[in-house]
Short mmCIF file of C-alpha atoms in Angstrom, two decimals:
data_model
loop_
_atom_site.label_atom_id
_atom_site.label_comp_id
_atom_site.label_asym_id
_atom_site.label_seq_id
_atom_site.Cartn_x
_atom_site.Cartn_y
_atom_site.Cartn_z
CA UNK B 72 -72.84 60.26 -52.87
CA UNK B 73 -74.85 57.09 -52.30
CA UNK B 74 -77.65 57.18 -49.76
CA UNK B 75 -77.95 54.51 -47.08
CA UNK B 76 -81.07 53.97 -44.97
CA UNK B 77 -80.49 52.15 -41.67
CA UNK B 78 -83.47 50.72 -39.83
CA UNK B 79 -83.30 49.21 -36.35
CA UNK B 80 -83.31 49.85 -32.64
CA UNK B 81 -81.67 52.79 -30.91
CA UNK B 82 -81.66 51.63 -27.33
CA UNK B 83 -80.25 51.30 -23.84
CA UNK B 84 -78.22 48.21 -22.94
CA UNK B 85 -76.92 46.98 -19.58
CA UNK B 86 -74.22 44.38 -20.08
CA UNK B 87 -72.33 41.98 -17.84
CA UNK B 88 -69.34 39.96 -19.03
CA UNK B 89 -66.51 38.16 -17.18
CA UNK B 90 -64.60 41.47 -17.48
CA UNK B 91 -67.12 43.72 -15.77
CA UNK B 92 -70.58 45.22 -16.04
CA UNK B 93 -72.25 48.45 -17.12
CA UNK B 94 -75.28 50.46 -16.16
CA UNK B 95 -77.53 51.68 -19.00
CA UNK B 96 -75.39 52.60 -21.99
CA UNK B 97 -76.04 53.40 -25.64
CA UNK B 98 -76.96 50.37 -27.74
CA UNK B 99 -79.32 49.12 -30.42
CA UNK B 100 -78.87 47.62 -33.88
CA UNK B 101 -79.27 50.91 -35.78
CA UNK B 102 -76.71 52.55 -33.50
CA UNK B 103 -74.03 49.94 -34.13
CA UNK B 104 -74.82 49.75 -37.86
CA UNK B 105 -74.77 53.54 -38.19
CA UNK B 106 -71.51 54.07 -36.30
CA UNK B 107 -69.84 51.34 -38.37
CA UNK B 108 -71.15 52.62 -41.72
CA UNK B 109 -70.14 56.18 -40.85
CA UNK B 110 -66.51 55.24 -41.51
CA UNK B 111 -67.24 55.21 -45.26
CA UNK B 112 -68.42 58.80 -45.71
CA UNK B 113 -71.83 57.81 -47.08
CA UNK B 114 -75.04 59.83 -46.79
CA UNK B 115 -76.80 57.73 -44.15
CA UNK B 116 -80.02 58.11 -42.18
CA UNK B 117 -81.17 56.16 -39.12
CA UNK B 118 -84.84 55.21 -38.81
CA UNK B 119 -85.85 54.28 -35.27
CA UNK B 120 -87.73 55.38 -32.16
CA UNK B 121 -86.66 56.47 -28.67
CA UNK B 122 -88.39 57.77 -25.58
CA UNK B 123 -88.21 61.11 -23.82
CA UNK B 124 -85.60 59.57 -21.51
CA UNK B 125 -83.06 59.29 -24.34
CA UNK B 126 -80.18 61.76 -23.82
CA UNK B 127 -79.61 64.53 -26.35
CA UNK B 128 -75.88 63.75 -26.08
CA UNK B 129 -76.48 60.37 -27.73
CA UNK B 130 -78.41 61.97 -30.59
CA UNK B 131 -75.61 64.52 -30.97
CA UNK B 132 -73.09 61.68 -31.14
CA UNK B 133 -74.93 60.14 -34.10
CA UNK B 134 -75.20 63.51 -35.85
CA UNK B 135 -71.51 64.17 -35.27
CA UNK B 136 -70.79 60.94 -37.15
CA UNK B 137 -72.81 62.36 -40.09
CA UNK B 138 -75.81 60.13 -39.47
CA UNK B 139 -79.09 61.91 -40.31
CA UNK B 140 -81.46 61.50 -37.33
CA UNK B 141 -84.63 63.00 -38.85
CA UNK B 142 -86.06 59.46 -39.00
CA UNK B 143 -85.54 58.83 -35.27
CA UNK B 144 -88.94 59.48 -33.70
CA UNK B 145 -88.91 60.80 -30.12
CA UNK B 146 -91.94 59.79 -28.03
CA UNK B 147 -91.72 62.38 -25.27
CA UNK B 148 -93.87 60.53 -22.73
CA UNK B 149 -92.41 57.10 -23.58
CA UNK B 150 -89.41 55.08 -22.47
CA UNK B 151 -86.60 53.87 -24.73
CA UNK B 152 -86.19 50.17 -25.56
CA UNK B 153 -84.00 48.47 -22.93
CA UNK B 154 -82.11 45.17 -23.01
CA UNK B 155 -79.91 43.64 -20.33
CA UNK B 156 -77.78 40.53 -20.74
CA UNK B 157 -75.07 38.49 -19.05
CA UNK B 158 -72.37 36.67 -21.05
CA UNK B 159 -70.96 33.31 -20.01
CA UNK B 160 -67.22 32.70 -19.65
CA UNK B 161 -66.87 31.52 -23.27
CA UNK B 162 -68.33 34.90 -24.44
CA UNK B 163 -70.28 33.05 -27.15
CA UNK B 164 -73.42 32.43 -25.12
CA UNK B 165 -75.45 34.80 -23.01
CA UNK B 166 -78.58 35.03 -20.92
CA UNK B 167 -81.09 37.80 -21.49
CA UNK B 168 -81.97 39.26 -18.10
CA UNK B 169 -84.39 42.04 -19.09
CA UNK B 170 -86.18 43.06 -22.28
CA UNK B 171 -88.42 46.13 -22.14
CA UNK B 172 -89.92 46.97 -25.54
CA UNK B 173 -91.37 50.30 -24.35
CA UNK B 174 -91.76 52.68 -27.35
CA UNK B 175 -90.61 49.94 -29.73
CA UNK B 176 -93.84 48.00 -29.10
CA UNK B 177 -95.85 50.34 -31.35
CA UNK B 178 -93.04 51.50 -33.62
CA UNK B 179 -94.19 52.52 -37.09
CA UNK B 180 -91.04 53.55 -39.00
CA UNK B 181 -91.14 56.67 -41.14
CA UNK B 182 -88.39 56.99 -43.74
CA UNK B 183 -87.58 60.69 -44.31
CA UNK B 184 -88.77 61.83 -47.73
CA UNK B 185 -85.24 62.77 -48.79
CA UNK B 186 -84.09 59.18 -48.23
CA UNK B 187 -86.98 57.31 -49.84
CA UNK B 188 -84.89 56.97 -53.02
CA UNK B 189 -81.86 55.52 -51.20
CA UNK B 190 -79.53 53.21 -53.14
CA UNK B 191 -78.96 50.86 -50.19
CA UNK B 192 -81.34 49.86 -47.41
CA UNK B 193 -79.99 48.07 -44.35
CA UNK B 194 -82.86 46.44 -42.46
CA UNK B 195 -81.58 45.82 -38.94
CA UNK B 196 -83.03 43.19 -36.64
CA UNK B 197 -86.72 44.07 -36.10
CA UNK B 198 -90.12 42.47 -36.63
CA UNK B 199 -90.20 41.44 -40.32
CA UNK B 200 -93.49 43.28 -40.87
CA UNK B 201 -91.74 46.48 -39.79
CA UNK B 202 -88.86 45.70 -42.16
CA UNK B 203 -91.32 45.21 -45.04
CA UNK B 204 -93.03 48.47 -44.07
CA UNK B 205 -89.75 50.29 -44.70
CA UNK B 206 -89.30 48.72 -48.14
CA UNK B 207 -92.87 49.74 -48.98
CA UNK B 208 -91.98 53.40 -48.31
CA UNK B 209 -89.16 53.48 -50.87
CA UNK B 210 -90.16 55.45 -53.96
CA UNK B 211 -87.91 53.31 -56.13
CA UNK B 212 -86.51 49.83 -55.70
CA UNK B 213 -83.18 50.07 -53.84
CA UNK B 214 -80.14 48.87 -55.73
CA UNK B 215 -79.36 46.73 -52.70
CA UNK B 216 -81.61 45.67 -49.82
CA UNK B 217 -79.90 43.89 -46.92
CA UNK B 218 -81.79 42.15 -44.12
CA UNK B 219 -80.60 41.02 -40.71
CA UNK B 220 -82.83 38.86 -38.53
CA UNK B 221 -82.73 36.38 -35.66
CA UNK B 222 -84.26 33.12 -34.41
CA UNK B 223 -86.84 34.99 -32.29
CA UNK B 224 -88.64 36.13 -35.46
CA UNK B 225 -88.37 32.62 -36.91
CA UNK B 226 -90.21 31.38 -33.80
CA UNK B 227 -93.05 33.92 -33.69
CA UNK B 228 -93.35 35.52 -37.16
CA UNK B 229 -92.01 33.03 -39.69
CA UNK B 230 -94.60 33.79 -42.40
CA UNK B 231 -93.86 37.53 -42.22
CA UNK B 232 -90.14 36.80 -42.29
CA UNK B 233 -90.37 34.56 -45.34
CA UNK B 234 -92.44 37.24 -47.07
CA UNK B 235 -89.85 40.01 -46.56
CA UNK B 236 -86.93 37.68 -47.36
CA UNK B 237 -88.35 37.36 -50.88
CA UNK B 238 -87.84 41.10 -51.37
CA UNK B 239 -84.20 41.51 -50.31
CA UNK B 240 -80.89 40.96 -52.09
CA UNK B 241 -78.77 39.96 -49.09
CA UNK B 242 -79.56 38.24 -45.80
CA UNK B 243 -77.11 38.25 -42.89
CA UNK B 244 -77.67 35.73 -40.07
CA UNK B 245 -75.54 33.62 -37.77
CA UNK B 246 -74.88 29.92 -38.18
CA UNK B 247 -77.48 28.79 -35.63
CA UNK B 248 -80.14 30.95 -37.30
CA UNK B 249 -79.19 29.70 -40.77
CA UNK B 250 -79.69 26.13 -39.60
CA UNK B 251 -83.06 26.94 -38.03
CA UNK B 252 -84.34 28.88 -41.05
CA UNK B 253 -83.30 26.22 -43.55
CA UNK B 254 -83.76 23.06 -41.49
CA UNK B 255 -80.29 21.96 -42.63
CA UNK B 256 -77.16 21.35 -40.52
CA UNK B 257 -74.62 21.85 -43.32
CA UNK B 258 -74.13 25.58 -43.79
CA UNK B 259 -73.47 25.05 -47.51
CA UNK B 260 -76.83 23.32 -47.93
CA UNK B 261 -78.48 25.84 -45.59
CA UNK B 262 -77.21 28.75 -47.68
CA UNK B 263 -78.54 27.12 -50.85
CA UNK B 264 -81.98 26.64 -49.27
CA UNK B 265 -82.05 30.26 -48.08
CA UNK B 266 -80.91 31.46 -51.51
CA UNK B 267 -83.99 29.70 -52.94
CA UNK B 268 -86.17 31.80 -50.61
CA UNK B 269 -85.20 34.95 -52.52
CA UNK B 270 -81.87 36.57 -51.56
CA UNK B 271 -79.11 36.55 -54.19
CA UNK B 272 -76.46 36.61 -51.46
CA UNK B 273 -76.37 34.84 -48.10
CA UNK B 274 -73.93 35.94 -45.38
CA UNK B 275 -73.56 33.57 -42.43
CA UNK B 276 -71.81 35.06 -39.42
CA UNK B 277 -69.85 32.68 -37.20
CA UNK B 278 -68.72 35.03 -34.44
CA UNK B 279 -65.10 34.44 -33.46
CA UNK B 280 -64.86 31.99 -36.38
CA UNK B 281 -65.45 34.60 -39.09
CA UNK B 282 -68.10 34.84 -41.80
CA UNK B 283 -69.16 33.04 -44.98
CA UNK B 284 -70.53 34.63 -48.17
CA UNK B 285 -72.56 32.50 -50.60
CA UNK B 286 -73.72 33.36 -54.12
CA UNK B 287 -74.77 31.02 -56.95
CA UNK B 288 -72.63 28.13 -55.76
CA UNK B 289 -69.63 30.36 -54.97
CA UNK B 290 -68.34 30.55 -51.40
CA UNK B 291 -66.00 33.06 -49.75
CA UNK B 292 -64.72 32.77 -46.19
CA UNK B 293 -63.31 35.58 -44.06
CA UNK B 294 -61.76 34.71 -40.69
CA UNK B 295 -62.18 36.76 -37.56
CA UNK B 296 -59.02 38.50 -36.46
CA UNK B 297 -57.53 36.81 -33.36
CA UNK B 298 -57.68 39.39 -30.57
CA UNK B 299 -55.81 39.60 -27.30
CA UNK B 300 -58.86 40.90 -25.44
CA UNK B 301 -62.58 40.56 -26.04
CA UNK B 302 -64.53 42.62 -23.51
CA UNK B 303 -68.05 42.62 -24.94
CA UNK B 304 -69.46 40.88 -28.06
CA UNK B 305 -72.68 42.94 -27.96
CA UNK B 306 -73.33 44.61 -31.30
CA UNK B 307 -70.52 42.83 -33.16
CA UNK B 308 -72.95 41.35 -35.70
CA UNK B 309 -74.59 44.73 -36.28
CA UNK B 310 -71.17 46.38 -36.59
CA UNK B 311 -70.28 43.76 -39.21
CA UNK B 312 -73.50 44.56 -41.09
CA UNK B 313 -72.77 48.28 -40.91
CA UNK B 314 -69.28 47.85 -42.34
CA UNK B 315 -70.62 45.54 -45.04
CA UNK B 316 -73.45 47.91 -46.04
CA UNK B 317 -71.35 51.06 -45.69
CA UNK B 318 -68.60 49.80 -47.97
CA UNK B 319 -71.09 48.66 -50.63
CA UNK B 320 -72.96 51.98 -50.46
CA UNK B 321 -69.67 53.86 -50.85
CA UNK B 322 -68.44 51.84 -53.84
CA UNK B 323 -71.79 51.26 -55.58
CA UNK B 324 -70.46 47.89 -56.77
CA UNK B 325 -72.73 45.02 -55.74
CA UNK B 326 -70.85 42.19 -57.45
CA UNK B 327 -69.75 39.02 -55.66
CA UNK B 328 -66.10 40.08 -55.98
CA UNK B 329 -66.75 43.42 -54.28
CA UNK B 330 -68.90 41.78 -51.61
CA UNK B 331 -65.84 39.75 -50.63
CA UNK B 332 -64.10 43.03 -49.76
CA UNK B 333 -67.25 44.23 -47.96
CA UNK B 334 -67.15 41.11 -45.79
CA UNK B 335 -63.51 41.86 -44.89
CA UNK B 336 -64.42 45.43 -43.95
CA UNK B 337 -67.34 44.16 -41.87
CA UNK B 338 -65.11 41.70 -40.04
CA UNK B 339 -62.47 44.36 -39.48
CA UNK B 340 -64.92 46.81 -37.90
CA UNK B 341 -66.51 44.08 -35.78
CA UNK B 342 -63.06 43.29 -34.38
CA UNK B 343 -62.91 46.83 -32.94
CA UNK B 344 -66.43 46.70 -31.51
CA UNK B 345 -65.68 43.83 -29.10
CA UNK B 346 -62.65 45.54 -27.54
CA UNK B 347 -64.68 47.75 -25.19
CA UNK B 348 -68.17 47.80 -23.71
CA UNK B 349 -71.07 48.83 -25.92
CA UNK B 350 -70.37 51.41 -28.62
CA UNK B 351 -67.42 52.97 -26.80
CA UNK B 352 -64.74 51.69 -29.20
CA UNK B 353 -66.74 52.61 -32.30
CA UNK B 354 -67.39 56.21 -31.31
CA UNK B 355 -63.90 57.54 -32.03
CA UNK B 356 -62.47 55.02 -34.47
CA UNK B 357 -60.00 56.53 -36.98
CA UNK B 358 -59.22 55.69 -40.60
CA UNK B 359 -55.61 55.04 -39.59
CA UNK B 360 -56.68 52.35 -37.09
CA UNK B 361 -58.95 50.72 -39.65
CA UNK B 362 -56.28 50.59 -42.37
CA UNK B 363 -53.73 49.17 -39.93
CA UNK B 364 -56.11 46.38 -38.98
CA UNK B 365 -57.00 45.71 -42.62
CA UNK B 366 -53.28 45.19 -43.19
CA UNK B 367 -53.28 42.68 -40.32
CA UNK B 368 -56.19 40.87 -42.01
CA UNK B 369 -54.23 40.77 -45.24
CA UNK B 370 -51.19 39.29 -43.50
CA UNK B 371 -53.40 36.75 -41.73
CA UNK B 372 -55.03 35.42 -44.89
CA UNK B 373 -52.53 35.88 -47.73
CA UNK B 374 -50.00 33.24 -48.67
CA UNK B 375 -48.13 31.87 -51.68
CA UNK B 376 -48.15 28.21 -52.51
CA UNK B 377 -46.81 26.29 -55.49
CA UNK B 378 -49.16 23.63 -56.77
CA UNK B 379 -47.26 20.86 -58.55
#
């Protein structure tokens, strides 16, 4: 069985959308990535840090989804990373109300020894120096290293980000971030510029408008499934990344053709994530539900046409 290392935040979120609001609930990039990837029966481990205020029930939840938590450091006298945000009516934009780094401020990730030879490494959104620190702990070069990042790191740590980007195979970012990183408006040109920075594959997420996969001049587009209700977009990008990485770790096929399928799986899982607040929808997702929605994706995108 392939090993998958997942690095990122395990956190508390407080979310407000036009449909309601929550108190502190389970969140964090590594949480969403891990829950999503757990649908592929891969040997995964989460690497993160939490405070003494983090409930054992949440750790049990991750373990019950077969996510190894040895790499989640618990700082007994510290507080867990906390983020609070409010979404606008269009659900595409949001305001950050509170960010408390807490134990994350001095986070020094430690990859468990039994996972330092992992086939796939999924570097969730963190300081790029921390992401590089994880790659440096691997005893052999991963068959696939995937990096997710955001405009915040482009603003304050661009040199570190460019350095780690050179060492990964895939980068996943949204369209706004792709334009900022490349300095190009056209996403096709932006992807080409980012490809020249190091990654063989560039995935550009476009939220409710799907995702694009670029590789050596080839482009693949996957739409987002039209949904009746979107309650909370928080974590959808991380859920996409988890589905993408989980499927590739399961199959061990890192070709462009197989990455197309990985993008579809990522989009499918992200479509579940937004249906309820936080991680609630992802916690008890079944294979039957996933396959049914994959069939919907197939119906949405497949057609016959005669070219004369």
